[in-house]
GROMACS .gro file of C-alpha atoms in nm:
model
  331
    1MET     CA    1 -17.086  -2.001   2.913
    2ASP     CA    2 -16.689  -1.924   2.987
    3GLU     CA    3 -16.680  -1.537   2.950
    4ALA     CA    4 -16.307  -1.576   2.884
    5ARG     CA    5 -16.382  -1.771   2.550
    6THR     CA    6 -16.657  -1.561   2.470
    7ILE     CA    7 -16.674  -1.226   2.277
    8ARG     CA    8 -16.937  -0.961   2.220
    9ILE     CA    9 -17.196  -1.057   1.926
   10TRP     CA   10 -17.066  -0.830   1.638
   11MET     CA   11 -17.418  -0.721   1.526
   12LEU     CA   12 -17.443  -0.526   1.865
   13SER     CA   13 -17.131  -0.323   1.775
   14LEU     CA   14 -17.307  -0.193   1.489
   15VAL     CA   15 -17.537  -0.001   1.719
   16PRO     CA   16 -17.349   0.334   1.885
   17ARG     CA   17 -17.407   0.390   2.223
   18GLY     CA   18 -17.622   0.650   2.357
   19ARG     CA   19 -18.022   0.718   2.368
   20TYR     CA   20 -18.077   0.739   1.997
   21GLY     CA   21 -17.786   0.458   1.907
   22ARG     CA   22 -18.050   0.231   1.740
   23TRP     CA   23 -18.185   0.524   1.525
   24VAL     CA   24 -17.848   0.649   1.422
   25SER     CA   25 -17.758   0.294   1.329
   26GLY     CA   26 -18.062   0.238   1.120
   27ALA     CA   27 -18.010   0.560   0.965
   28LEU     CA   28 -17.659   0.500   0.866
   29ILE     CA   29 -17.745   0.158   0.716
   30LEU     CA   30 -18.003   0.288   0.507
   31LEU     CA   31 -17.768   0.548   0.365
   32THR     CA   32 -17.493   0.321   0.302
   33GLY     CA   33 -17.694   0.087   0.143
   34PHE     CA   34 -17.870   0.301  -0.081
   35LEU     CA   35 -17.550   0.461  -0.180
   36PHE     CA   36 -17.402   0.120  -0.253
   37PHE     CA   37 -17.680   0.069  -0.523
   38ALA     CA   38 -17.658   0.421  -0.648
   39VAL     CA   39 -17.305   0.366  -0.723
   40ALA     CA   40 -17.394   0.065  -0.910
   41LEU     CA   41 -17.638   0.237  -1.109
   42TYR     CA   42 -17.433   0.492  -1.194
   43LEU     CA   43 -17.140   0.273  -1.302
   44ARG     CA   44 -17.391   0.073  -1.533
   45VAL     CA   45 -17.542   0.366  -1.678
   46ARG     CA   46 -17.180   0.562  -1.740
   47HIS     CA   47 -17.060   0.215  -1.943
   48LEU     CA   48 -17.378   0.163  -2.114
   49GLU     CA   49 -17.338   0.171  -2.470
   50GLY     CA   50 -17.643   0.262  -2.680
   51GLY     CA   51 -17.997   0.179  -2.598
   52SER     CA   52 -18.182   0.236  -2.278
   53TRP     CA   53 -18.186   0.075  -1.937
   54TYR     CA   54 -18.449   0.057  -1.664
   55PHE     CA   55 -18.365   0.008  -1.324
   56GLY     CA   56 -18.686  -0.214  -1.250
   57ALA     CA   57 -18.540  -0.384  -0.956
   58TRP     CA   58 -18.526  -0.071  -0.739
   59SER     CA   59 -18.778  -0.262  -0.504
   60VAL     CA   60 -18.572  -0.559  -0.468
   61ALA     CA   61 -18.272  -0.317  -0.369
   62ALA     CA   62 -18.484  -0.128  -0.120
   63PHE     CA   63 -18.592  -0.445   0.031
   64PHE     CA   64 -18.204  -0.536   0.107
   65VAL     CA   65 -18.111  -0.233   0.263
   66CYS     CA   66 -18.441  -0.173   0.461
   67SER     CA   67 -18.399  -0.520   0.593
   68VAL     CA   68 -18.068  -0.479   0.726
   69ALA     CA   69 -18.150  -0.136   0.865
   70TYR     CA   70 -18.450  -0.284   1.070
   71ILE     CA   71 -18.276  -0.611   1.200
   72VAL     CA   72 -17.952  -0.469   1.356
   73PRO     CA   73 -18.132  -0.218   1.575
   74VAL     CA   74 -18.428  -0.423   1.652
   75PHE     CA   75 -18.191  -0.740   1.736
   76HIS     CA   76 -17.975  -0.459   1.945
   77TYR     CA   77 -18.315  -0.351   2.149
   78ILE     CA   78 -18.425  -0.727   2.202
   79THR     CA   79 -18.085  -0.822   2.348
   80ASP     CA   80 -18.096  -0.545   2.594
   81ARG     CA   81 -18.452  -0.657   2.685
   82THR     CA   82 -18.355  -1.018   2.756
   83GLN     CA   83 -18.070  -0.909   2.968
   84GLN     CA   84 -18.293  -0.667   3.176
   85THR     CA   85 -18.540  -0.958   3.218
   86LEU     CA   86 -18.272  -1.219   3.323
   87ASP     CA   87 -18.160  -0.946   3.589
   88SER     CA   88 -18.494  -0.876   3.706
   89LEU     CA   89 -18.571  -1.267   3.755
   90ARG     CA   90 -18.285  -1.322   3.983
   91GLY     CA   91 -18.489  -1.238   4.285
   92PHE     CA   92 -18.719  -1.532   4.243
   93ALA     CA   93 -18.454  -1.806   4.156
   94GLY     CA   94 -18.488  -2.111   4.367
   95GLY     CA   95 -18.120  -2.156   4.528
   96SER     CA   96 -17.855  -2.195   4.253
   97ALA     CA   97 -17.959  -2.033   3.915
   98PRO     CA   98 -17.651  -2.039   3.686
   99SER     CA   99 -17.880  -1.964   3.370
  100LEU     CA  100 -17.956  -1.625   3.518
  101GLU     CA  101 -17.578  -1.549   3.505
  102VAL     CA  102 -17.528  -1.573   3.112
  103ASP     CA  103 -17.454  -1.275   2.952
  104VAL     CA  104 -17.666  -1.299   2.630
  105ARG     CA  105 -17.455  -1.023   2.458
  106ARG     CA  106 -17.148  -1.249   2.437
  107ARG     CA  107 -17.111  -1.569   2.234
  108SER     CA  108 -16.821  -1.801   2.156
  109VAL     CA  109 -16.603  -1.747   1.838
  110GLY     CA  110 -16.711  -2.096   1.731
  111TRP     CA  111 -17.073  -1.973   1.739
  112THR     CA  112 -16.971  -1.651   1.553
  113ILE     CA  113 -16.805  -1.844   1.263
  114ARG     CA  114 -17.092  -2.125   1.221
  115THR     CA  115 -17.367  -1.849   1.214
  116LEU     CA  116 -17.138  -1.656   0.950
  117SER     CA  117 -17.116  -1.953   0.765
  118VAL     CA  118 -17.452  -2.042   0.761
  119GLY     CA  119 -17.561  -1.709   0.658
  120VAL     CA  120 -17.330  -1.741   0.336
  121GLY     CA  121 -17.427  -2.074   0.284
  122LEU     CA  122 -17.810  -1.961   0.272
  123TRP     CA  123 -17.712  -1.690   0.003
  124LEU     CA  124 -17.513  -1.924  -0.200
  125VAL     CA  125 -17.822  -2.158  -0.224
  126GLN     CA  126 -18.059  -1.891  -0.266
  127SER     CA  127 -17.823  -1.737  -0.539
  128TRP     CA  128 -17.798  -2.095  -0.719
  129PHE     CA  129 -18.195  -2.140  -0.768
  130LEU     CA  130 -18.236  -1.776  -0.888
  131ALA     CA  131 -17.932  -1.806  -1.133
  132GLY     CA  132 -18.018  -2.162  -1.228
  133GLY     CA  133 -17.687  -2.303  -1.159
  134LEU     CA  134 -17.338  -2.220  -1.105
  135ASN     CA  135 -17.265  -2.049  -1.466
  136GLY     CA  136 -17.568  -1.827  -1.411
  137MET     CA  137 -17.437  -1.737  -1.064
  138LEU     CA  138 -17.110  -1.627  -1.211
  139TYR     CA  139 -17.287  -1.446  -1.470
  140GLU     CA  140 -17.481  -1.225  -1.224
  141LEU     CA  141 -17.140  -1.140  -1.018
  142THR     CA  142 -16.950  -1.037  -1.330
  143ALA     CA  143 -17.186  -0.916  -1.592
  144ASN     CA  144 -17.234  -0.544  -1.467
  145PRO     CA  145 -17.241  -0.362  -1.160
  146ILE     CA  146 -17.608  -0.375  -1.143
  147ARG     CA  147 -17.635  -0.749  -1.145
  148PHE     CA  148 -17.340  -0.773  -0.914
  149SER     CA  149 -17.521  -0.535  -0.666
  150LEU     CA  150 -17.827  -0.718  -0.679
  151ALA     CA  151 -17.650  -1.071  -0.646
  152VAL     CA  152 -17.458  -0.972  -0.327
  153GLY     CA  153 -17.764  -0.758  -0.198
  154PRO     CA  154 -17.921  -1.072  -0.031
  155LEU     CA  155 -17.610  -1.187   0.154
  156PRO     CA  156 -17.620  -0.906   0.431
  157VAL     CA  157 -17.976  -0.998   0.477
  158TRP     CA  158 -17.915  -1.365   0.527
  159VAL     CA  159 -17.608  -1.288   0.768
  160THR     CA  160 -17.781  -1.077   0.995
  161MET     CA  161 -18.082  -1.244   1.015
  162CYS     CA  162 -17.930  -1.593   1.081
  163VAL     CA  163 -17.694  -1.414   1.344
  164ALA     CA  164 -18.035  -1.271   1.518
  165MET     CA  165 -18.221  -1.608   1.490
  166SER     CA  166 -17.944  -1.811   1.607
  167ALA     CA  167 -17.884  -1.574   1.917
  168LEU     CA  168 -18.270  -1.558   1.995
  169PHE     CA  169 -18.300  -1.947   1.940
  170ARG     CA  170 -18.036  -1.976   2.187
  171ASN     CA  171 -18.220  -1.729   2.434
  172ALA     CA  172 -18.518  -1.907   2.407
  173VAL     CA  173 -18.377  -2.236   2.514
  174LEU     CA  174 -18.200  -2.029   2.772
  175PHE     CA  175 -18.542  -1.880   2.908
  176ARG     CA  176 -18.665  -2.236   2.914
  177SER     CA  177 -18.393  -2.351   3.166
  178VAL     CA  178 -18.450  -2.045   3.326
  179SER     CA  179 -18.831  -2.107   3.397
  180ARG     CA  180 -18.728  -2.427   3.568
  181GLU     CA  181 -18.499  -2.283   3.793
  182LEU     CA  182 -18.755  -1.990   3.911
  183ASP     CA  183 -18.959  -2.001   4.206
  184ILE     CA  184 -19.290  -1.911   4.041
  185ARG     CA  185 -19.553  -1.810   4.257
  186ILE     CA  186 -19.907  -1.780   4.066
  187LEU     CA  187 -19.998  -1.484   4.307
  188GLU     CA  188 -19.685  -1.266   4.221
  189PRO     CA  189 -19.692  -1.189   3.822
  190ASP     CA  190 -19.360  -1.043   3.868
  191SER     CA  191 -19.232  -1.421   3.909
  192TYR     CA  192 -19.338  -1.545   3.564
  193MET     CA  193 -19.492  -1.226   3.350
  194PRO     CA  194 -19.151  -1.124   3.220
  195VAL     CA  195 -19.090  -1.458   3.077
  196GLY     CA  196 -19.405  -1.413   2.832
  197THR     CA  197 -19.303  -1.044   2.752
  198MET     CA  198 -18.964  -1.157   2.655
  199ALA     CA  199 -19.115  -1.436   2.429
  200VAL     CA  200 -19.338  -1.207   2.271
  201THR     CA  201 -19.063  -0.938   2.218
  202SER     CA  202 -18.830  -1.186   2.052
  203THR     CA  203 -19.084  -1.259   1.754
  204LEU     CA  204 -19.063  -0.875   1.645
  205VAL     CA  205 -18.731  -0.971   1.437
  206VAL     CA  206 -18.913  -1.251   1.237
  207LEU     CA  207 -19.225  -1.079   1.195
  208GLY     CA  208 -19.090  -0.737   1.099
  209ALA     CA  209 -18.864  -0.897   0.835
  210LEU     CA  210 -19.135  -1.109   0.686
  211GLY     CA  211 -19.339  -0.812   0.674
  212LEU     CA  212 -19.091  -0.599   0.467
  213LEU     CA  213 -19.083  -0.890   0.194
  214SER     CA  214 -19.387  -0.687   0.052
  215ILE     CA  215 -19.145  -0.406  -0.051
  216MET     CA  216 -19.011  -0.633  -0.319
  217TRP     CA  217 -19.323  -0.661  -0.493
  218LEU     CA  218 -19.387  -0.294  -0.548
  219GLY     CA  219 -19.137  -0.293  -0.846
  220GLY     CA  220 -19.353  -0.581  -0.986
  221PRO     CA  221 -19.366  -0.950  -1.017
  222VAL     CA  222 -19.082  -1.113  -0.830
  223ASN     CA  223 -18.941  -1.455  -0.859
  224TRP     CA  224 -19.081  -1.677  -0.597
  225TRP     CA  225 -18.713  -1.812  -0.495
  226THR     CA  226 -18.678  -1.468  -0.389
  227THR     CA  227 -18.933  -1.496  -0.121
  228LEU     CA  228 -18.990  -1.879  -0.050
  229PRO     CA  229 -18.667  -1.967   0.124
  230ALA     CA  230 -18.704  -1.696   0.405
  231LEU     CA  231 -19.072  -1.765   0.450
  232ALA     CA  232 -18.995  -2.151   0.454
  233PHE     CA  233 -18.700  -2.074   0.693
  234PHE     CA  234 -18.812  -1.839   0.946
  235SER     CA  235 -19.200  -1.864   0.986
  236PRO     CA  236 -19.170  -2.163   1.194
  237LEU     CA  237 -18.925  -2.010   1.429
  238VAL     CA  238 -19.224  -1.748   1.523
  239ILE     CA  239 -19.400  -2.034   1.713
  240PHE     CA  240 -19.090  -2.163   1.863
  241LEU     CA  241 -18.969  -1.838   2.013
  242LEU     CA  242 -19.303  -1.783   2.130
  243LEU     CA  243 -19.397  -2.090   2.292
  244VAL     CA  244 -19.045  -2.288   2.394
  245PRO     CA  245 -18.954  -2.028   2.668
  246VAL     CA  246 -19.302  -2.028   2.840
  247LEU     CA  247 -19.435  -2.393   2.818
  248PRO     CA  248 -19.245  -2.465   3.154
  249VAL     CA  249 -19.406  -2.190   3.311
  250HIS     CA  250 -19.753  -2.246   3.176
  251ARG     CA  251 -19.705  -2.627   3.332
  252GLN     CA  252 -19.632  -2.505   3.654
  253LEU     CA  253 -19.894  -2.205   3.666
  254LYS     CA  254 -20.150  -2.501   3.553
  255GLN     CA  255 -20.058  -2.712   3.823
  256GLN     CA  256 -20.072  -2.429   4.093
  257ARG     CA  257 -20.413  -2.298   3.981
  258ALA     CA  258 -20.544  -2.665   3.987
  259GLN     CA  259 -20.400  -2.673   4.378
  260ALA     CA  260 -20.552  -2.330   4.443
  261VAL     CA  261 -20.898  -2.408   4.308
  262ALA     CA  262 -20.919  -2.753   4.489
  263ASP     CA  263 -20.818  -2.554   4.809
  264ALA     CA  264 -21.098  -2.296   4.728
  265GLN     CA  265 -21.332  -2.575   4.681
  266GLU     CA  266 -21.244  -2.717   4.979
  267ALA     CA  267 -21.265  -2.386   5.171
  268LEU     CA  268 -21.603  -2.354   5.044
  269ARG     CA  269 -21.728  -2.697   5.154
  270GLN     CA  270 -21.627  -2.609   5.513
  271ALA     CA  271 -21.788  -2.266   5.487
  272GLN     CA  272 -22.136  -2.425   5.412
  273GLN     CA  273 -22.185  -2.457   5.810
  274GLY     CA  274 -22.064  -2.105   5.887
  275SER     CA  275 -22.204  -1.772   5.842
  276VAL     CA  276 -22.353  -1.606   5.522
  277GLU     CA  277 -22.032  -1.396   5.517
  278ALA     CA  278 -21.815  -1.671   5.528
  279ARG     CA  279 -21.988  -1.840   5.252
  280ALA     CA  280 -21.968  -1.532   5.043
  281ALA     CA  281 -21.624  -1.475   5.101
  282ALA     CA  282 -21.532  -1.837   5.002
  283LEU     CA  283 -21.739  -1.795   4.707
  284SER     CA  284 -21.579  -1.483   4.603
  285PHE     CA  285 -21.235  -1.655   4.690
  286ARG     CA  286 -21.315  -1.958   4.451
  287ARG     CA  287 -21.399  -1.718   4.175
  288GLU     CA  288 -21.111  -1.519   4.164
  289VAL     CA  289 -20.890  -1.834   4.192
  290SER     CA  290 -21.061  -1.984   3.888
  291ARG     CA  291 -20.952  -1.668   3.709
  292LEU     CA  292 -20.577  -1.710   3.777
  293PRO     CA  293 -20.379  -1.734   3.464
  294THR     CA  294 -20.212  -2.038   3.325
  295TRP     CA  295 -19.999  -1.862   3.075
  296PRO     CA  296 -19.743  -1.584   3.131
  297PHE     CA  297 -19.914  -1.341   2.906
  298ASP     CA  298 -20.071  -1.026   3.046
  299VAL     CA  299 -20.290  -0.795   2.815
  300PRO     CA  300 -20.019  -0.564   2.703
  301ALA     CA  301 -19.817  -0.862   2.607
  302ILE     CA  302 -20.112  -1.022   2.399
  303THR     CA  303 -20.186  -0.716   2.232
  304ARG     CA  304 -19.820  -0.648   2.133
  305PHE     CA  305 -19.805  -0.971   1.993
  306ILE     CA  306 -20.119  -0.928   1.774
  307SER     CA  307 -19.989  -0.598   1.655
  308TYR     CA  308 -19.662  -0.784   1.544
  309ALA     CA  309 -19.865  -1.068   1.376
  310ILE     CA  310 -20.106  -0.837   1.179
  311ILE     CA  311 -19.779  -0.674   1.038
  312VAL     CA  312 -19.710  -0.961   0.793
  313PRO     CA  313 -20.075  -0.989   0.615
  314LEU     CA  314 -20.095  -0.594   0.634
  315THR     CA  315 -19.792  -0.478   0.459
  316TRP     CA  316 -19.846  -0.756   0.198
  317THR     CA  317 -20.203  -0.629   0.151
  318GLY     CA  318 -20.073  -0.291   0.111
  319ALA     CA  319 -19.819  -0.375  -0.137
  320ALA     CA  320 -20.051  -0.542  -0.349
  321LEU     CA  321 -20.280  -0.241  -0.339
  322ILE     CA  322 -20.012  -0.024  -0.458
  323GLU     CA  323 -19.935  -0.242  -0.723
  324ILE     CA  324 -20.271  -0.235  -0.856
  325LEU     CA  325 -20.330   0.149  -0.823
  326VAL     CA  326 -19.990   0.222  -1.020
  327ASN     CA  327 -20.078  -0.029  -1.254
  328ALA     CA  328 -20.414   0.163  -1.323
  329VAL     CA  329 -20.256   0.495  -1.322
  330VAL     CA  330 -19.984   0.393  -1.588
  331SER     CA  331 -20.195   0.179  -1.800
   0.00000   0.00000   0.00000
């Protein structure tokens, strides 16, 4: 990628520099988002002519705000970790490895425009289905401040998610290329384990965002078109982000272990005519070789992925239990 034709990914600029920059960014986004909806509610109530009005969509608004406040700092974290991983793998590059020289924090202007357009387009499609057509969309945008805020609320969610997922998608493809350029040595985990760790970390954006969908259900039943597009669009990407970068590594590790097992078996065969100590050493060598990994995942990485994966069912179950509890109290 030509550095002269690229710019810094704009979402990364939303996080200030410093040790607590991500926390500050998330807090500021939360504050800004809630102020936006609070002002919309104030304007609606102020101009309400008679009757009562109930802000039943508070949970939907909370989801919009929390999602953006989550995606931006987590994407910043993953991008930093990705760059650090590329830097750490340079010592294991076999010959020329141009993929390791890529700056994942920068993208082309065309990529920026395309990702923004896709995010806006997905928001329009979702709004179309939720409103039942163009006339309904126009009504939602012009009826009153609350309807307008709830109609516009998904836009920053779609935009930030599309930018993050597009960048992570390209990073996964990049790591697939990197994996083919590495001098992978099965006895040296540092030559391949960072690829698996990075793949697991990349799923954090999607799994966390899907888990946040349960916030919408806390305010009562919601239209399935509020959640189905996100589930259908982003769920398969978890598998993609997890497997695409590591499959080339898996194939190499599998071949190397098969060769190591064959060598160990031959060594054991030759040791049969030797001393007891030689046979014991050959048996121990074969046993240890057979335990060598064929996937670039260590125990902490697997534990981390399982923790990420259970976020979604646990948050959805928690939302359902809270809804049942609230209904029991108020009924």
